[in-house]
Short mmCIF file of C-alpha atoms in Angstrom, two decimals:
data_model
loop_
_atom_site.label_atom_id
_atom_site.label_comp_id
_atom_site.label_asym_id
_atom_site.label_seq_id
_atom_site.Cartn_x
_atom_site.Cartn_y
_atom_site.Cartn_z
CA UNK G 1 0.00 0.00 0.00
CA UNK G 2 2.83 2.36 0.91
CA UNK G 3 4.69 1.28 -2.19
CA UNK G 4 1.60 1.87 -4.31
CA UNK G 5 1.33 5.40 -2.95
CA UNK G 6 5.04 5.90 -3.57
CA UNK G 7 4.58 4.77 -7.16
CA UNK G 8 1.73 7.20 -7.64
CA UNK G 9 3.81 10.01 -6.13
CA UNK G 10 6.62 9.36 -8.61
CA UNK G 11 4.17 9.13 -11.52
CA UNK G 12 2.81 12.57 -10.65
CA UNK G 13 6.27 14.06 -10.39
CA UNK G 14 7.23 12.55 -13.75
CA UNK G 15 4.07 13.82 -15.41
CA UNK G 16 4.87 17.33 -14.17
CA UNK G 17 8.51 17.15 -15.29
CA UNK G 18 7.51 15.99 -18.78
CA UNK G 19 4.98 18.80 -19.01
CA UNK G 20 7.66 21.25 -17.84
CA UNK G 21 9.64 20.26 -20.94
CA UNK G 22 7.23 22.48 -22.90
CA UNK G 23 8.79 25.61 -21.39
CA UNK G 24 11.58 24.99 -23.93
CA UNK G 25 9.11 25.87 -26.68
CA UNK G 26 7.85 29.15 -25.17
CA UNK G 27 9.44 31.95 -27.16
CA UNK G 28 10.47 35.27 -25.66
CA UNK G 29 11.01 38.50 -27.63
CA UNK G 30 14.68 38.71 -26.71
CA UNK G 31 17.26 37.31 -29.15
CA UNK G 32 20.27 35.23 -28.23
CA UNK G 33 23.45 37.30 -28.01
CA UNK G 34 24.53 36.06 -31.45
CA UNK G 35 21.18 37.17 -32.91
CA UNK G 36 20.54 33.70 -34.40
CA UNK G 37 17.08 33.16 -32.91
CA UNK G 38 14.71 34.16 -30.13
CA UNK G 39 15.41 32.91 -26.64
CA UNK G 40 13.05 30.43 -24.96
CA UNK G 41 11.85 30.66 -21.39
CA UNK G 42 13.60 27.49 -20.18
CA UNK G 43 17.08 28.57 -21.23
CA UNK G 44 16.29 32.09 -19.98
CA UNK G 45 15.51 30.61 -16.56
CA UNK G 46 18.85 28.77 -16.57
CA UNK G 47 20.70 31.95 -17.53
CA UNK G 48 19.03 33.86 -14.71
CA UNK G 49 19.95 31.21 -12.16
CA UNK G 50 23.57 31.25 -13.34
CA UNK G 51 23.55 35.04 -13.07
CA UNK G 52 22.16 34.79 -9.55
CA UNK G 53 25.14 32.64 -8.50
CA UNK G 54 27.58 35.35 -9.57
CA UNK G 55 25.57 38.48 -8.73
CA UNK G 56 24.22 37.50 -5.30
CA UNK G 57 27.13 39.54 -3.92
CA UNK G 58 25.45 42.75 -5.14
CA UNK G 59 22.36 42.23 -2.98
CA UNK G 60 22.13 44.80 -0.18
CA UNK G 61 21.75 42.10 2.49
CA UNK G 62 22.18 38.35 2.85
CA UNK G 63 20.14 36.29 0.41
CA UNK G 64 19.48 32.59 0.81
CA UNK G 65 21.04 31.06 -2.29
CA UNK G 66 18.84 27.94 -2.41
CA UNK G 67 15.71 30.07 -2.15
CA UNK G 68 16.91 32.54 -4.79
CA UNK G 69 17.75 29.76 -7.27
CA UNK G 70 14.50 27.95 -6.57
CA UNK G 71 12.39 31.04 -7.27
CA UNK G 72 14.20 31.65 -10.57
CA UNK G 73 13.86 28.03 -11.69
CA UNK G 74 10.07 28.00 -11.29
CA UNK G 75 9.13 31.63 -11.99
CA UNK G 76 8.27 31.20 -15.69
CA UNK G 77 6.61 27.76 -15.65
CA UNK G 78 3.11 29.28 -15.96
CA UNK G 79 4.09 30.49 -19.44
CA UNK G 80 3.59 26.91 -20.65
CA UNK G 81 -0.14 27.69 -20.65
CA UNK G 82 -0.17 31.49 -20.49
CA UNK G 83 2.65 32.32 -22.94
CA UNK G 84 5.30 34.99 -22.48
CA UNK G 85 3.72 38.43 -22.08
CA UNK G 86 6.11 41.01 -23.53
CA UNK G 87 6.66 43.71 -20.92
CA UNK G 88 6.28 46.57 -23.42
CA UNK G 89 3.11 45.28 -25.08
CA UNK G 90 0.12 46.66 -23.14
CA UNK G 91 -2.26 44.26 -24.91
CA UNK G 92 -0.28 41.26 -23.65
CA UNK G 93 -0.70 42.50 -20.08
CA UNK G 94 -4.52 42.42 -20.21
CA UNK G 95 -5.80 39.40 -18.28
CA UNK G 96 -2.24 38.18 -17.70
CA UNK G 97 -2.74 37.63 -13.98
CA UNK G 98 -5.86 35.48 -14.42
CA UNK G 99 -4.23 33.43 -17.19
CA UNK G 100 -1.17 32.80 -15.08
CA UNK G 101 -3.20 31.92 -11.98
CA UNK G 102 -5.14 29.37 -14.01
CA UNK G 103 -1.91 28.00 -15.47
CA UNK G 104 -0.36 27.69 -12.02
CA UNK G 105 -3.33 25.70 -10.71
CA UNK G 106 -3.32 23.30 -13.66
CA UNK G 107 0.44 22.81 -13.95
CA UNK G 108 1.43 22.64 -10.31
CA UNK G 109 -1.69 20.54 -9.69
CA UNK G 110 -0.03 17.74 -11.65
CA UNK G 111 2.33 17.28 -8.68
CA UNK G 112 1.67 15.48 -5.39
CA UNK G 113 -0.28 17.88 -3.14
CA UNK G 114 2.63 18.86 -0.89
CA UNK G 115 4.93 19.69 -3.80
CA UNK G 116 2.12 21.43 -5.69
CA UNK G 117 1.69 23.70 -2.67
CA UNK G 118 5.45 24.29 -2.45
CA UNK G 119 5.83 25.27 -6.11
CA UNK G 120 2.71 27.45 -5.96
CA UNK G 121 4.19 29.15 -2.91
CA UNK G 122 7.51 29.82 -4.66
CA UNK G 123 5.75 31.17 -7.74
CA UNK G 124 3.55 33.49 -5.62
CA UNK G 125 6.54 34.61 -3.56
CA UNK G 126 8.30 35.66 -6.76
CA UNK G 127 5.23 37.35 -8.27
CA UNK G 128 4.46 39.27 -5.11
CA UNK G 129 8.13 40.16 -4.46
CA UNK G 130 7.33 39.00 -0.95
CA UNK G 131 10.87 38.35 0.35
CA UNK G 132 14.38 39.77 -0.22
CA UNK G 133 15.13 36.72 -2.40
CA UNK G 134 12.02 37.34 -4.51
CA UNK G 135 12.86 41.01 -4.96
CA UNK G 136 16.41 40.19 -5.97
CA UNK G 137 15.15 37.49 -8.35
CA UNK G 138 12.77 40.01 -9.95
CA UNK G 139 15.61 42.50 -10.32
CA UNK G 140 17.68 39.90 -12.19
CA UNK G 141 14.67 39.01 -14.34
CA UNK G 142 14.50 42.66 -15.40
CA UNK G 143 18.26 43.00 -15.81
CA UNK G 144 18.88 39.99 -18.07
CA UNK G 145 16.78 41.19 -21.05
CA UNK G 146 18.57 44.57 -20.97
CA UNK G 147 21.98 42.88 -21.13
CA UNK G 148 20.80 40.43 -23.78
CA UNK G 149 19.07 43.10 -25.88
CA UNK G 150 22.03 45.40 -25.70
CA UNK G 151 24.41 42.60 -26.71
CA UNK G 152 22.25 41.63 -29.69
CA UNK G 153 21.93 45.17 -31.10
CA UNK G 154 18.66 46.22 -29.47
CA UNK G 155 16.56 44.28 -31.98
CA UNK G 156 13.55 43.58 -29.80
CA UNK G 157 13.46 47.22 -28.57
CA UNK G 158 13.65 48.53 -32.13
CA UNK G 159 11.04 46.08 -33.40
CA UNK G 160 8.56 47.36 -30.83
CA UNK G 161 9.58 51.05 -30.80
CA UNK G 162 10.31 50.89 -27.08
CA UNK G 163 11.09 54.20 -25.31
CA UNK G 164 13.93 54.70 -22.86
CA UNK G 165 11.48 55.80 -20.17
CA UNK G 166 9.59 52.49 -20.42
CA UNK G 167 12.73 50.46 -19.83
CA UNK G 168 13.91 52.85 -17.12
CA UNK G 169 10.59 52.46 -15.28
CA UNK G 170 10.63 48.67 -15.58
CA UNK G 171 14.23 48.42 -14.40
CA UNK G 172 14.07 51.06 -11.64
CA UNK G 173 13.88 48.38 -8.95
CA UNK G 174 17.32 47.06 -9.93
CA UNK G 175 18.99 50.13 -8.39
CA UNK G 176 17.30 49.38 -5.07
CA UNK G 177 18.09 45.65 -5.05
CA UNK G 178 21.62 45.89 -6.46
CA UNK G 179 22.97 49.46 -6.74
CA UNK G 180 26.04 48.54 -8.82
CA UNK G 181 23.86 46.72 -11.34
CA UNK G 182 21.41 49.63 -11.41
CA UNK G 183 24.24 52.01 -12.38
CA UNK G 184 25.29 49.68 -15.16
CA UNK G 185 21.75 49.55 -16.55
CA UNK G 186 21.56 53.35 -16.55
CA UNK G 187 24.76 53.48 -18.63
CA UNK G 188 23.46 50.91 -21.11
CA UNK G 189 20.18 52.81 -21.55
CA UNK G 190 22.13 56.03 -22.31
CA UNK G 191 24.15 54.21 -24.94
CA UNK G 192 21.09 52.47 -26.40
CA UNK G 193 19.42 55.87 -26.73
CA UNK G 194 22.52 57.37 -28.39
CA UNK G 195 22.59 54.50 -30.87
CA UNK G 196 18.92 54.89 -31.71
CA UNK G 197 18.00 51.46 -30.28
CA UNK G 198 15.59 53.09 -27.82
CA UNK G 199 13.35 56.10 -28.53
CA UNK G 200 13.40 59.18 -26.27
CA UNK P 1 40.44 53.20 -7.05
CA UNK P 2 38.06 50.85 -5.24
CA UNK P 3 35.29 51.87 -7.61
CA UNK P 4 37.54 51.24 -10.60
CA UNK P 5 38.27 47.74 -9.34
CA UNK P 6 34.56 47.20 -8.74
CA UNK P 7 33.86 48.28 -12.30
CA UNK P 8 36.42 45.82 -13.62
CA UNK P 9 34.92 43.03 -11.50
CA UNK P 10 31.47 43.66 -12.96
CA UNK P 11 32.87 43.85 -16.51
CA UNK P 12 34.44 40.41 -16.08
CA UNK P 13 31.25 38.93 -14.68
CA UNK P 14 29.26 40.39 -17.57
CA UNK P 15 31.74 39.08 -20.15
CA UNK P 16 31.37 35.60 -18.68
CA UNK P 17 27.58 35.78 -18.58
CA UNK P 18 27.39 36.89 -22.22
CA UNK P 19 29.74 34.06 -23.20
CA UNK P 20 27.57 31.64 -21.19
CA UNK P 21 24.70 32.58 -23.51
CA UNK P 22 26.35 30.33 -26.11
CA UNK P 23 25.37 27.22 -24.14
CA UNK P 24 21.91 27.82 -25.66
CA UNK P 25 23.37 26.89 -29.05
CA UNK P 26 25.04 23.63 -27.96
CA UNK P 27 22.91 20.81 -29.30
CA UNK P 28 22.43 17.49 -27.50
CA UNK P 29 21.28 14.25 -29.15
CA UNK P 30 18.10 14.06 -27.08
CA UNK P 31 14.89 15.41 -28.58
CA UNK P 32 12.31 17.53 -26.78
CA UNK P 33 9.38 15.47 -25.51
CA UNK P 34 7.26 16.67 -28.45
CA UNK P 35 9.95 15.53 -30.89
CA UNK P 36 10.09 18.96 -32.55
CA UNK P 37 13.84 19.52 -32.27
CA UNK P 38 16.97 18.55 -30.37
CA UNK P 39 17.43 19.86 -26.87
CA UNK P 40 20.21 22.36 -26.10
CA UNK P 41 22.49 22.17 -23.08
CA UNK P 42 21.22 25.37 -21.43
CA UNK P 43 17.59 24.29 -21.29
CA UNK P 44 18.73 20.78 -20.31
CA UNK P 45 20.57 22.30 -17.33
CA UNK P 46 17.41 24.13 -16.29
CA UNK P 47 15.34 20.97 -16.57
CA UNK P 48 17.83 19.08 -14.40
CA UNK P 49 17.78 21.77 -11.73
CA UNK P 50 13.96 21.72 -11.68
CA UNK P 51 14.08 17.93 -11.39
CA UNK P 52 16.52 18.24 -8.50
CA UNK P 53 14.04 20.39 -6.57
CA UNK P 54 11.40 17.69 -6.78
CA UNK P 55 13.57 14.57 -6.58
CA UNK P 56 15.95 15.59 -3.77
CA UNK P 57 13.65 13.59 -1.50
CA UNK P 58 14.84 10.34 -3.15
CA UNK P 59 18.46 10.88 -2.10
CA UNK P 60 19.57 8.35 0.53
CA UNK P 61 20.79 11.09 2.89
CA UNK P 62 20.47 14.84 3.30
CA UNK P 63 21.63 16.86 0.30
CA UNK P 64 22.38 20.57 0.41
CA UNK P 65 19.90 22.06 -2.03
CA UNK P 66 21.94 25.17 -2.89
CA UNK P 67 24.99 23.04 -3.63
CA UNK P 68 23.02 20.54 -5.72
CA UNK P 69 21.41 23.28 -7.83
CA UNK P 70 24.72 25.10 -8.23
CA UNK P 71 26.49 22.00 -9.54
CA UNK P 72 23.72 21.35 -12.06
CA UNK P 73 23.68 24.96 -13.29
CA UNK P 74 27.41 24.98 -14.13
CA UNK P 75 28.09 21.34 -15.04
CA UNK P 76 27.70 21.71 -18.83
CA UNK P 77 29.29 25.14 -19.37
CA UNK P 78 32.50 23.62 -20.76
CA UNK P 79 30.45 22.37 -23.73
CA UNK P 80 30.53 25.93 -25.10
CA UNK P 81 34.07 25.13 -26.27
CA UNK P 82 34.15 21.33 -26.07
CA UNK P 83 30.71 20.47 -27.48
CA UNK P 84 28.34 17.83 -26.14
CA UNK P 85 29.99 14.38 -26.21
CA UNK P 86 27.25 11.80 -26.79
CA UNK P 87 27.58 9.13 -24.11
CA UNK P 88 27.13 6.24 -26.56
CA UNK P 89 29.59 7.50 -29.16
CA UNK P 90 33.06 6.14 -28.28
CA UNK P 91 34.74 8.52 -30.76
CA UNK P 92 33.26 11.53 -28.96
CA UNK P 93 34.80 10.34 -25.69
CA UNK P 94 38.39 10.41 -27.06
CA UNK P 95 40.21 13.46 -25.68
CA UNK P 96 37.03 14.68 -24.00
CA UNK P 97 38.69 15.28 -20.64
CA UNK P 98 41.50 17.43 -22.09
CA UNK P 99 39.07 19.43 -24.23
CA UNK P 100 36.85 20.10 -21.25
CA UNK P 101 39.76 21.02 -18.97
CA UNK P 102 40.95 23.52 -21.57
CA UNK P 103 37.42 24.90 -21.92
CA UNK P 104 37.06 25.25 -18.16
CA UNK P 105 40.28 27.24 -17.90
CA UNK P 106 39.31 29.61 -20.72
CA UNK P 107 35.66 30.10 -19.81
CA UNK P 108 35.88 30.32 -16.03
CA UNK P 109 39.03 32.44 -16.49
CA UNK P 110 36.83 35.22 -17.85
CA UNK P 111 35.54 35.71 -14.30
CA UNK P 112 37.22 37.57 -11.41
CA UNK P 113 39.78 35.18 -9.88
CA UNK P 114 37.75 34.24 -6.78
CA UNK P 115 34.65 33.38 -8.80
CA UNK P 116 36.71 31.60 -11.46
CA UNK P 117 38.10 29.38 -8.72
CA UNK P 118 34.61 28.80 -7.29
CA UNK P 119 33.07 27.78 -10.61
CA UNK P 120 36.07 25.59 -11.44
CA UNK P 121 35.67 23.93 -8.06
CA UNK P 122 31.98 23.25 -8.64
CA UNK P 123 32.64 21.85 -12.10
CA UNK P 124 35.41 19.55 -10.77
CA UNK P 125 33.24 18.46 -7.85
CA UNK P 126 30.55 17.37 -10.29
CA UNK P 127 32.97 15.66 -12.69
CA UNK P 128 34.72 13.76 -9.89
CA UNK P 129 31.47 12.90 -8.10
CA UNK P 130 33.34 14.10 -5.05
CA UNK P 131 30.40 14.78 -2.71
CA UNK P 132 26.89 13.37 -2.08
CA UNK P 133 25.49 16.39 -3.95
CA UNK P 134 27.75 15.74 -6.94
CA UNK P 135 26.81 12.06 -7.05
CA UNK P 136 23.12 12.88 -6.88
CA UNK P 137 23.55 15.55 -9.57
CA UNK P 138 25.30 13.00 -11.81
CA UNK P 139 22.50 10.50 -11.22
CA UNK P 140 19.94 13.09 -12.36
CA UNK P 141 22.08 13.94 -15.38
CA UNK P 142 21.91 10.27 -16.38
CA UNK P 143 18.22 9.93 -15.56
CA UNK P 144 16.92 12.91 -17.53
CA UNK P 145 17.94 11.66 -21.01
CA UNK P 146 16.28 8.30 -20.32
CA UNK P 147 13.00 9.99 -19.41
CA UNK P 148 13.25 12.40 -22.32
CA UNK P 149 14.22 9.71 -24.82
CA UNK P 150 11.49 7.41 -23.67
CA UNK P 151 8.90 10.20 -23.91
CA UNK P 152 9.97 11.12 -27.44
CA UNK P 153 9.83 7.57 -28.82
CA UNK P 154 13.45 6.53 -28.30
CA UNK P 155 14.63 8.43 -31.40
CA UNK P 156 18.18 9.14 -30.30
CA UNK P 157 18.66 5.52 -29.11
CA UNK P 158 17.34 4.17 -32.40
CA UNK P 159 19.40 6.60 -34.48
CA UNK P 160 22.58 5.34 -32.83
CA UNK P 161 21.65 1.66 -32.43
CA UNK P 162 22.14 1.88 -28.67
CA UNK P 163 21.99 -1.40 -26.69
CA UNK P 164 20.08 -1.86 -23.44
CA UNK P 165 23.28 -2.93 -21.69
CA UNK P 166 24.97 0.36 -22.57
CA UNK P 167 22.17 2.41 -21.03
CA UNK P 168 21.94 0.06 -18.05
CA UNK P 169 25.68 0.48 -17.39
CA UNK P 170 25.54 4.24 -17.70
CA UNK P 171 22.50 4.53 -15.43
CA UNK P 172 23.56 1.93 -12.84
CA UNK P 173 24.59 4.64 -10.39
CA UNK P 174 21.01 5.96 -10.24
CA UNK P 175 19.93 2.92 -8.20
CA UNK P 176 22.61 3.71 -5.60
CA UNK P 177 21.84 7.44 -5.40
CA UNK P 178 18.05 7.18 -5.58
CA UNK P 179 16.69 3.61 -5.36
CA UNK P 180 13.12 4.51 -6.36
CA UNK P 181 14.36 6.28 -9.47
CA UNK P 182 16.67 3.37 -10.29
CA UNK P 183 13.68 0.99 -10.26
CA UNK P 184 11.79 3.28 -12.58
CA UNK P 185 14.70 3.39 -15.05
CA UNK P 186 14.90 -0.42 -15.05
CA UNK P 187 11.20 -0.56 -15.99
CA UNK P 188 11.62 1.97 -18.80
CA UNK P 189 14.58 0.06 -20.24
CA UNK P 190 12.52 -3.14 -20.28
CA UNK P 191 9.75 -1.36 -22.15
CA UNK P 192 12.17 0.33 -24.54
CA UNK P 193 13.65 -3.08 -25.34
CA UNK P 194 10.20 -4.59 -25.89
CA UNK P 195 9.31 -1.74 -28.27
CA UNK P 196 12.52 -2.16 -30.22
CA UNK P 197 13.84 1.29 -29.21
CA UNK P 198 16.91 -0.33 -27.64
CA UNK P 199 18.81 -3.34 -28.97
CA UNK P 200 19.50 -6.40 -26.78
#
């Protein structure tokens, strides 16, 4: 009986992990650095987690590394159902929260109840910026597209006619969570403006 | 002077993180679950880390979650220079260690010295299976392709005429690191053999 329950537990975990594979097919607007194709949300999540390992030192206080990595690994899973909502597309923002809530219930609900609750909790913690780790994770999530866009010639900004003020507003929190990184973003936005990659 | 050094530190970290972006273009033999394309090593690393969050409970003893995730996030970076060496291709294994050592020195050497040493240490720890976390991480790295291959119809096994005994040998360590997962792999290999996806 215990073994049967154990088997069912593993089956649920495997079903979730196979479903999670679909995050590799969710396309973001940002290009790879070499400009060869758009980035997907799974590899983006990996890149953020790697960045967190190296940039945790810029956080104003202590951050729990396991918690920070965990939040980054699960933060985009809802996009499997809800898609990636481009930050500078107002239409994509309409109804986003409801779509993502529905996605979270379906996707995390594939897991055994205790793990479903854990993943839901991590996802909410990130979304609500409820802890220092969640705020720092959000700051990195806003930093990475700026770095990636800048390195690939500002294509996704130019394609969507993005204004400097929009990016500055979206990335303002970086300066609070990691002052050195905030200064770097400000420099990049100046240069992107000068190069015509962002509009005034 | 301190600020100048800080600026140089950040520049080195950024150079490494942009270079790391190239892991998204390193192709593995395994297909995505939906069979649409081959998986890349960046999204594979993310999938492994997600799996680690859910499967850590199958480890025989306590594992440090931050350490486990860290090892998985950096374990494939050397493939940026060295490429992915398919486990069942003996030719790809020739000189692999030297190529990867060279790649590690170049890639991690982009970082500030202390972080270069840290990442090199994590990579070595994984490669040498030097700690319980590294052994568990290796077990997951051998489990994930089996799950993924099985889910996508055994294509990469069939393409390379892989024998059941080869996969059984490569995945034998899973049973030691996570008995429940080892039993599941044994079942999948039986089924793959019965379906003709693996040769006897």
